[in-house]
Coordinates of C-alpha atoms and ligand atoms in Angstrom, one line a residue:
M22 CA 0.0 0.0 0.0
V23 CA 1.1 3.6 -0.8
Q24 CA 1.5 5.5 2.6
A25 CA 0.7 9.1 3.4
V26 CA 3.4 11.7 2.9
R27 CA 5.3 12.5 6.1
G28 CA 3.7 15.4 8.0
M29 CA 0.5 15.1 6.1
R30 CA -2.3 14.0 8.5
D31 CA -5.5 12.0 8.0
V32 CA -8.3 13.3 10.1
L33 CA -10.5 10.2 10.7
P34 CA -14.2 10.3 11.8
A35 CA -13.9 10.6 15.6
E36 CA -11.3 13.4 15.3
A37 CA -13.0 15.1 12.4
R38 CA -16.1 15.4 14.4
R39 CA -14.2 17.3 17.0
W40 CA -12.5 19.2 14.4
R41 CA -15.7 20.3 12.9
Y42 CA -17.2 21.3 16.1
V43 CA -14.1 23.4 16.9
E44 CA -13.7 25.1 13.4
D45 CA -17.4 25.8 13.2
R46 CA -17.2 27.7 16.6
L47 CA -14.2 29.5 15.5
C48 CA -15.8 30.6 12.4
M49 CA -19.1 31.5 14.1
T50 CA -17.2 33.8 16.4
L51 CA -15.7 35.6 13.4
R52 CA -19.1 36.0 11.9
Q53 CA -20.3 37.4 15.2
F54 CA -17.8 40.1 15.1
A55 CA -19.0 40.6 11.5
Y56 CA -15.7 39.6 9.7
E57 CA -16.5 38.4 6.2
E58 CA -15.3 35.1 4.9
V59 CA -12.9 35.0 1.9
Q60 CA -11.6 31.9 0.1
L61 CA -8.2 32.0 -1.4
P62 CA -5.9 29.9 -3.5
L63 CA -3.6 27.2 -2.0
L64 CA -1.0 28.0 -4.8
E65 CA 0.5 31.5 -5.4
F66 CA 3.6 32.7 -7.2
T67 CA 6.6 32.1 -5.0
E68 CA 7.6 35.8 -5.2
L69 CA 4.4 36.7 -3.2
F70 CA 5.7 34.9 -0.1
A71 CA 9.3 36.2 -0.7
R72 CA 8.1 39.6 -0.6
G73 CA 5.1 39.2 1.8
V74 CA 6.6 36.7 4.4
G75 CA 10.2 37.8 3.9
E76 CA 13.2 36.3 2.2
S77 CA 15.1 36.0 5.5
T78 CA 12.4 34.1 7.4
D79 CA 12.6 30.4 8.1
I80 CA 9.3 29.9 6.3
V81 CA 10.7 31.3 2.9
E82 CA 14.3 30.1 3.5
K83 CA 13.6 26.5 4.2
E84 CA 9.9 25.5 4.8
M85 CA 8.2 26.2 1.4
Y86 CA 6.8 23.6 -0.9
T87 CA 7.9 25.1 -4.2
L88 CA 7.3 23.7 -7.6
A89 CA 7.7 24.7 -11.2
D90 CA 4.5 25.1 -13.1
R91 CA 4.3 23.6 -16.5
D92 CA 5.4 26.8 -18.1
G93 CA 8.1 27.3 -15.7
D94 CA 6.6 29.7 -13.2
S95 CA 7.7 29.2 -9.7
L96 CA 4.7 28.5 -7.5
S97 CA 4.5 27.7 -3.8
L98 CA 1.7 26.0 -1.6
R99 CA 0.8 28.8 0.8
P100 CA 2.7 28.6 4.2
E101 CA 0.4 31.3 5.7
G102 CA -2.6 33.3 4.6
T103 CA -1.8 36.9 5.1
A104 CA 0.2 37.5 2.0
G105 CA -2.4 35.9 -0.2
C106 CA -5.1 37.8 1.5
V107 CA -3.4 41.1 0.9
R108 CA -2.9 40.2 -2.8
A109 CA -6.5 39.2 -3.3
L110 CA -8.0 42.2 -1.8
Q111 CA -5.5 44.5 -3.5
E112 CA -5.9 42.8 -6.9
N113 CA -9.6 43.0 -6.7
G114 CA -9.8 46.7 -5.7
L115 CA -11.2 45.9 -2.1
L116 CA -8.6 48.0 -0.4
Y117 CA -9.3 51.1 -2.5
N118 CA -10.8 53.9 -0.3
Q119 CA -12.3 51.4 2.1
T120 CA -11.6 49.3 5.2
Q121 CA -12.0 45.6 5.3
R122 CA -12.4 43.0 8.1
V123 CA -12.1 39.4 6.7
F124 CA -11.3 36.0 7.7
Y125 CA -10.3 32.6 6.0
T126 CA -9.8 29.1 7.0
G127 CA -7.9 26.3 5.3
S128 CA -4.6 24.3 5.0
M129 CA -1.1 25.8 5.0
F130 CA 2.1 24.0 4.2
R131 CA 5.5 24.1 5.7
Y132 CA 8.2 21.7 5.5
E133 CA 9.0 21.4 9.1
K134 CA 10.0 18.5 11.4
P135 CA 6.7 16.8 12.0
Q136 CA 5.7 16.2 15.7
R137 CA 2.6 16.5 17.8
G138 CA 1.0 19.8 17.1
R139 CA 3.5 20.6 14.2
Y140 CA 2.6 19.1 10.8
R141 CA 3.5 19.9 7.1
Q142 CA 0.0 20.4 6.2
F143 CA -1.9 22.2 9.0
S144 CA -4.9 24.4 9.1
Q145 CA -5.3 28.0 10.2
V146 CA -8.2 30.2 10.8
G147 CA -6.9 33.7 9.9
A148 CA -8.4 37.2 10.5
E149 CA -7.2 40.4 9.0
A150 CA -8.3 44.0 9.3
F151 CA -7.3 46.7 6.8
G152 CA -7.4 50.4 7.2
F153 CA -7.4 50.8 10.9
A154 CA -4.5 52.5 12.4
G155 CA -5.7 52.5 16.1
P156 CA -5.3 50.2 19.0
D157 CA -9.0 49.6 19.0
V158 CA -8.6 47.0 16.1
D159 CA -5.7 45.3 18.0
A160 CA -7.9 45.0 20.9
E161 CA -10.8 43.6 18.8
L162 CA -8.6 41.0 17.2
I163 CA -7.5 39.8 20.6
A164 CA -11.1 39.9 21.9
I165 CA -12.1 37.6 19.1
G166 CA -9.5 35.1 20.3
A167 CA -10.8 35.4 23.9
H168 CA -14.3 34.8 22.7
C169 CA -13.2 31.7 20.9
W170 CA -11.6 30.2 24.0
Q171 CA -14.6 31.0 26.0
V172 CA -17.0 29.4 23.5
L173 CA -14.8 26.3 23.4
G174 CA -14.3 26.1 27.2
L175 CA -10.6 26.7 27.0
T176 CA -10.3 30.1 28.7
N177 CA -8.6 28.6 31.8
H178 CA -6.0 26.8 29.7
V179 CA -4.6 29.8 27.6
R180 CA -2.8 33.0 28.4
L181 CA -2.1 36.0 26.4
E182 CA 1.3 37.5 25.9
I183 CA 1.5 41.0 24.2
N184 CA 4.3 43.4 23.3
T185 CA 5.0 46.4 21.2
L186 CA 7.7 46.8 18.6
G187 CA 7.1 50.6 18.5
S188 CA 6.9 52.5 15.2
S189 CA 8.9 51.1 12.2
D190 CA 11.6 53.9 12.8
A191 CA 11.9 52.9 16.4
R192 CA 12.3 49.2 15.3
A193 CA 15.0 50.1 12.8
A194 CA 16.9 52.0 15.5
Y195 CA 16.6 49.0 17.9
R196 CA 17.7 46.7 15.2
T197 CA 20.9 48.6 14.6
A198 CA 21.7 48.7 18.3
L199 CA 21.1 45.0 18.7
V200 CA 23.3 44.1 15.8
E201 CA 26.1 46.4 17.2
Y202 CA 25.9 44.7 20.5
L203 CA 25.7 41.1 19.3
T204 CA 28.2 41.2 16.5
P205 CA 31.3 41.1 18.7
L206 CA 29.6 38.1 20.5
A207 CA 28.6 36.4 17.4
K208 CA 30.7 33.3 18.0
Q209 CA 28.8 32.6 21.3
L210 CA 25.4 32.6 19.6
D211 CA 23.7 29.5 18.5
E212 CA 24.0 28.5 14.9
D213 CA 20.4 29.8 14.0
S214 CA 21.1 33.1 15.7
Q215 CA 24.3 33.6 14.0
R216 CA 22.5 33.3 10.6
R217 CA 19.7 35.7 11.8
L218 CA 22.2 38.3 13.1
L219 CA 22.8 38.9 9.3
T220 CA 19.2 38.4 8.2
N221 CA 16.7 38.8 10.7
P222 CA 18.3 39.9 14.1
L223 CA 15.1 40.6 16.0
R224 CA 14.1 37.1 15.7
I225 CA 17.2 36.2 18.0
L226 CA 15.2 37.4 20.9
D227 CA 13.0 34.4 20.3
S228 CA 15.8 31.9 20.5
K229 CA 15.3 28.9 22.8
N230 CA 19.1 28.5 23.3
N231 CA 20.3 29.2 26.9
A232 CA 23.7 30.6 26.0
T233 CA 22.0 33.1 23.5
Q234 CA 19.4 34.0 26.2
A235 CA 22.2 34.7 28.6
L236 CA 23.8 37.1 26.2
L237 CA 20.6 38.8 25.6
T238 CA 20.1 39.8 29.3
Q239 CA 22.8 42.5 28.8
A240 CA 21.5 43.5 25.4
P241 CA 19.8 46.8 24.5
Q242 CA 16.1 46.5 25.4
L243 CA 13.4 47.0 22.8
T244 CA 11.3 49.0 25.2
D245 CA 13.9 51.6 25.6
F246 CA 13.6 52.3 21.8
V247 CA 9.8 52.6 21.7
D248 CA 8.9 56.2 20.8
E249 CA 6.2 58.3 22.4
A250 CA 3.6 57.3 19.7
G251 CA 4.4 53.7 20.3
H252 CA 3.9 53.9 24.1
V253 CA 0.6 55.7 23.6
H254 CA -0.7 53.1 21.1
F255 CA 0.4 50.3 23.5
N256 CA -1.0 51.9 26.6
T257 CA -4.3 52.5 24.9
L258 CA -4.4 48.8 23.9
R259 CA -3.7 47.8 27.6
T260 CA -6.5 50.0 28.8
L261 CA -8.8 48.5 26.3
L262 CA -7.9 45.0 27.2
D263 CA -8.4 45.8 30.9
E264 CA -11.9 47.3 30.1
L265 CA -12.7 44.2 28.1
G266 CA -11.6 42.0 31.1
V267 CA -9.0 40.2 29.0
G268 CA -6.0 39.3 31.1
Y269 CA -2.5 39.5 29.6
V270 CA 1.2 39.4 30.4
V271 CA 3.7 41.8 28.7
N272 CA 6.6 39.7 27.2
P273 CA 9.4 42.2 26.1
N274 CA 11.0 39.4 24.2
L275 CA 8.0 38.7 22.1
V276 CA 8.7 39.7 18.6
R277 CA 7.7 39.0 15.0
G278 CA 10.7 39.1 12.9
L279 CA 9.5 40.8 9.8
D280 CA 10.4 44.3 8.8
Y281 CA 6.8 45.4 8.1
Y282 CA 5.6 44.5 11.6
A283 CA 5.1 47.4 14.0
H284 CA 3.5 48.2 17.3
T285 CA 1.3 45.4 18.7
V286 CA 2.4 41.7 18.7
F287 CA 0.5 39.0 20.5
E288 CA 0.3 35.3 21.1
W289 CA -2.1 33.0 22.8
I290 CA -0.3 30.3 24.5
T291 CA -1.1 27.0 26.3
D292 CA 1.1 25.0 28.6
D293 CA -1.0 21.9 28.1
L294 CA 0.6 21.0 24.6
G295 CA 4.3 21.0 25.5
S296 CA 6.5 22.9 23.1
Q297 CA 3.8 23.4 20.5
G298 CA 2.1 25.8 22.8
T299 CA 1.4 28.7 20.6
I300 CA -2.2 28.4 19.3
C301 CA -2.6 31.8 17.9
G302 CA -0.2 34.5 16.9
G303 CA -0.9 38.0 15.5
G304 CA -0.1 41.6 15.5
R305 CA 0.0 44.7 13.5
Y306 CA 1.8 44.9 10.0
D307 CA 1.2 48.5 8.8
G308 CA 4.0 48.1 6.2
L309 CA 2.8 45.0 4.4
V310 CA 0.2 46.3 1.9
Q311 CA 2.9 48.8 0.6
Q312 CA 5.6 46.0 0.6
L313 CA 3.3 44.1 -1.7
G314 CA 3.0 46.9 -4.1
G315 CA -0.2 48.7 -2.8
K316 CA -0.8 52.0 -1.3
A317 CA 0.4 52.2 2.3
M318 CA -2.4 51.1 4.6
P319 CA -2.5 50.1 8.3
A320 CA -3.3 46.5 8.9
A321 CA -3.5 43.9 11.7
G322 CA -4.4 40.3 12.0
F323 CA -3.8 36.9 13.5
G324 CA -3.4 33.2 12.5
M325 CA -4.8 30.6 14.7
G326 CA -3.5 27.0 14.5
V327 CA -6.7 24.8 14.3
D328 CA -4.8 21.6 14.7
R329 CA -3.5 22.8 18.1
V330 CA -6.7 24.2 19.1
V331 CA -8.4 20.8 18.4
L332 CA -5.6 19.1 20.4
L333 CA -6.1 21.5 23.2
H334 CA -9.9 20.9 23.2
E335 CA -9.3 17.2 23.3
S336 CA -7.0 17.4 26.2
V337 CA -9.5 19.5 28.2
H338 CA -12.7 18.0 27.1
R339 CA -11.9 14.3 26.9
E340 CA -15.3 13.0 26.3
P341 CA -15.7 12.3 22.5
V342 CA -17.8 14.7 20.4
K343 CA -21.0 13.2 19.7
S344 CA -21.5 11.0 16.6
A345 CA -23.1 12.4 13.5
V346 CA -25.9 10.0 13.7
D347 CA -29.0 10.9 15.6
I348 CA -31.3 8.3 14.3
Y349 CA -30.5 4.8 13.0
L350 CA -33.5 3.6 10.9
C351 CA -34.1 -0.2 10.9
Y352 CA -36.5 -1.9 8.6
T353 CA -37.2 -5.6 8.7
Q354 CA -38.2 -6.4 5.2
S355 CA -36.8 -5.1 1.8
Q356 CA -40.2 -3.9 0.7
Y357 CA -40.3 -1.4 3.6
L358 CA -37.4 0.4 2.3
A359 CA -39.4 3.0 0.2
F360 CA -41.5 3.8 3.4
A361 CA -38.3 3.9 5.5
S362 CA -36.7 6.4 3.0
E363 CA -39.8 8.6 3.1
I364 CA -39.7 8.8 6.9
A365 CA -36.0 9.5 6.9
Q366 CA -36.6 12.3 4.4
Q367 CA -39.3 13.8 6.6
L368 CA -36.8 13.8 9.6
R369 CA -33.9 15.3 7.5
A370 CA -36.2 18.0 6.1
T371 CA -36.1 19.6 9.6
Q372 CA -32.3 20.2 9.0
K373 CA -31.8 19.3 12.6
I374 CA -31.7 15.5 12.6
A375 CA -29.2 13.2 10.8
V376 CA -30.6 9.8 9.8
R377 CA -28.7 6.9 8.8
V378 CA -30.8 4.2 7.0
H379 CA -29.7 0.7 7.7
M380 CA -28.2 -1.0 4.6
G381 CA -27.4 -4.7 3.8
G382 CA -30.3 -6.4 5.3
G383 CA -30.1 -8.9 8.3
N384 CA -32.6 -9.3 11.3
L385 CA -33.5 -6.6 13.7
K386 CA -31.1 -7.8 16.4
K387 CA -28.2 -7.2 14.0
Q388 CA -29.5 -3.8 12.9
L389 CA -30.0 -2.6 16.5
K390 CA -26.3 -3.6 17.0
R391 CA -25.4 -1.4 14.2
A392 CA -27.3 1.4 15.8
D393 CA -25.5 0.9 18.9
G394 CA -22.1 0.8 17.1
C395 CA -22.6 4.2 15.6
D396 CA -23.7 5.8 18.9
A397 CA -27.1 6.8 17.5
N398 CA -29.4 8.4 20.0
W399 CA -32.3 6.5 18.8
A400 CA -33.2 3.6 16.6
L401 CA -36.5 3.8 14.6
I402 CA -37.9 0.5 13.8
I403 CA -40.2 -0.3 10.8
G404 CA -41.3 -4.0 11.1
Q405 CA -44.2 -6.1 10.2
Q406 CA -46.4 -5.1 13.2
E407 CA -45.5 -1.4 12.7
R408 CA -46.6 -1.5 9.1
E409 CA -49.8 -3.4 9.8
E410 CA -50.9 -1.2 12.7
D411 CA -49.4 1.9 11.0
F412 CA -47.1 3.1 13.9
I413 CA -43.4 3.5 14.3
T414 CA -41.2 2.2 17.2
L415 CA -38.8 4.6 18.5
K416 CA -36.1 3.1 20.7
H417 CA -34.0 5.4 23.0
M418 CA -30.5 3.7 22.8
A419 CA -29.2 4.8 26.1
T420 CA -32.0 3.6 28.2
G421 CA -33.5 0.9 25.9
V422 CA -36.9 2.5 26.4
Q423 CA -39.3 1.9 23.4
E424 CA -42.2 4.0 22.4
R425 CA -44.9 3.5 19.9
V426 CA -45.1 6.7 17.9
D427 CA -47.6 7.8 15.4
R428 CA -46.2 8.6 12.0
N429 CA -47.6 12.0 11.8
S430 CA -46.3 13.1 15.1
L431 CA -42.9 11.5 14.7
V432 CA -41.0 14.5 13.6
Q433 CA -42.4 16.7 16.4
H434 CA -41.8 13.9 18.9
V435 CA -38.1 13.6 18.0
L436 CA -37.5 17.2 18.0
V437 CA -39.1 17.7 21.5
H438 CA -37.1 14.9 22.9
S439 CA -33.9 15.9 21.2
A440 CA -33.9 19.3 22.7
D441 CA -32.2 18.0 25.8
A442 CA -30.3 15.3 23.8
D443 CA -28.3 17.7 21.7
V444 CA -29.2 16.7 18.2
T445 CA -26.7 17.4 15.4
E446 CA -26.4 21.3 15.2
Ligands
LIG15 P1 5.7 28.2 15.9 O1 6.7 29.1 16.6 O2 4.9 27.2 16.6 O3 6.5 27.5 14.6 P2 4.9 30.2 14.0 O4 5.4 31.5 14.5 O5 5.7 29.7 13.0 O6 4.7 29.2 15.1 P3 2.6 31.6 12.7 O7 3.4 31.7 11.3 O8 2.4 32.6 13.5 O9 3.4 30.4 13.5 O10 1.3 30.7 12.5 C1 0.1 31.0 13.4 C2 -0.2 29.7 14.0 O11 -0.3 28.6 13.2 C3 0.7 29.3 15.2 O12 0.6 30.1 16.4 C4 0.4 27.9 15.3 O13 -0.8 27.7 16.2 C5 0.0 27.5 13.9 N1 1.1 26.7 13.2 C6 2.2 27.3 12.6 N2 2.9 26.3 12.0 C7 2.3 25.1 12.3 C8 2.5 23.7 12.0 N3 3.6 23.3 11.3 N4 1.6 22.8 12.4 C9 0.6 23.2 13.1 N5 0.2 24.4 13.3 C10 1.1 25.4 13.1
LIG16 MG1 7.2 28.2 12.8

């Protein structure tokens, strides 16, 4: 048998149910904040990511799935969503004299070392807001995250870290100072940081290497470079978060290494997933639209790692997410199939009840075993007596209680009883 490609995951039914449950609630939350959905291509010109993510980032340097199109163009599977989102809105004139608040969901691809919570194909829910320069949007993006954790019952398992990079001038000045400080010490840095010193020095602050972190304790501090406007922006954000009741810690080493990031950066982190603990990262990237060839425009957004949110949900809420089958429909003779299908359609027409009709014949005992096996809430039984006396038997699987139900009141009956049984949403 041909096997799956390393790092490409199969999401099988039990996990897919949880996956759907989680992703639906993330998307619902975005809709409740009135963000509009966009659907974007998986493939873009490689150049888009080189410019939009940054030549010197790990993503572009070594993590992209790049291929030559048949006519020789260099294309890449998207490693993240922001660059493509900016491209799409810009190309279609949706950033012209207007603001936008959009979200998207779907697969991203990065050639990384696969492990729990880190895959080569993974899924993000991303949100982006264009045309808003103030900290109110930063706060809104953070509030969306907080709302998601609340809806999913994860609030007590995540924390928010925030930081400010200051204006882009302040950042540039800090970058110079950091390079000046670290260059004479370069030999003592870990290998990645040595490389980053030349390409992407701010990212060194992120290093997990102890020797590097020790050197950084004496390094110039980013906060000392943040200008007045930067402090005002950040302090306003903090006040807004306080007013919203969203707790946070300021982590002065939290950075996003790209040149177009400025002001706010934030991450939602959990301790429950080991080293793959960042479930959402975001910030303000006022320079990006211009970097990609558009008119300068403020922007902010986040990317949420759905795989990790699903893992966290599973570790917190261990009980399986309920099966897709509400009703398993049994019928004892092949000539009852047409009638059974008609009943199934009536139930499905409510758009609230999922009905699986038994297939493959066999006696009632075998059919009820199947009903049990798929975790259906109820079995509906259409047998000889039911047909002759014109009723349907409804069996509640958990209790084994059976009821005779009139055909005309069946739908109503199931809906009423399912109100507390949590029928498929
Ligand atoms: P990390 O430090 O974990 O590599 P990142 O900074 O590369 O994360 P971003 O590019 O900010 O991640 O992407 C946003 C979110 O997408 C991350 O916070 C994480 O939840 C998720 N994510 C990123 N890479 C992966 C991956 N390979 N597998 C699963 N989820 C991922
Ligand atoms: Mg990464």
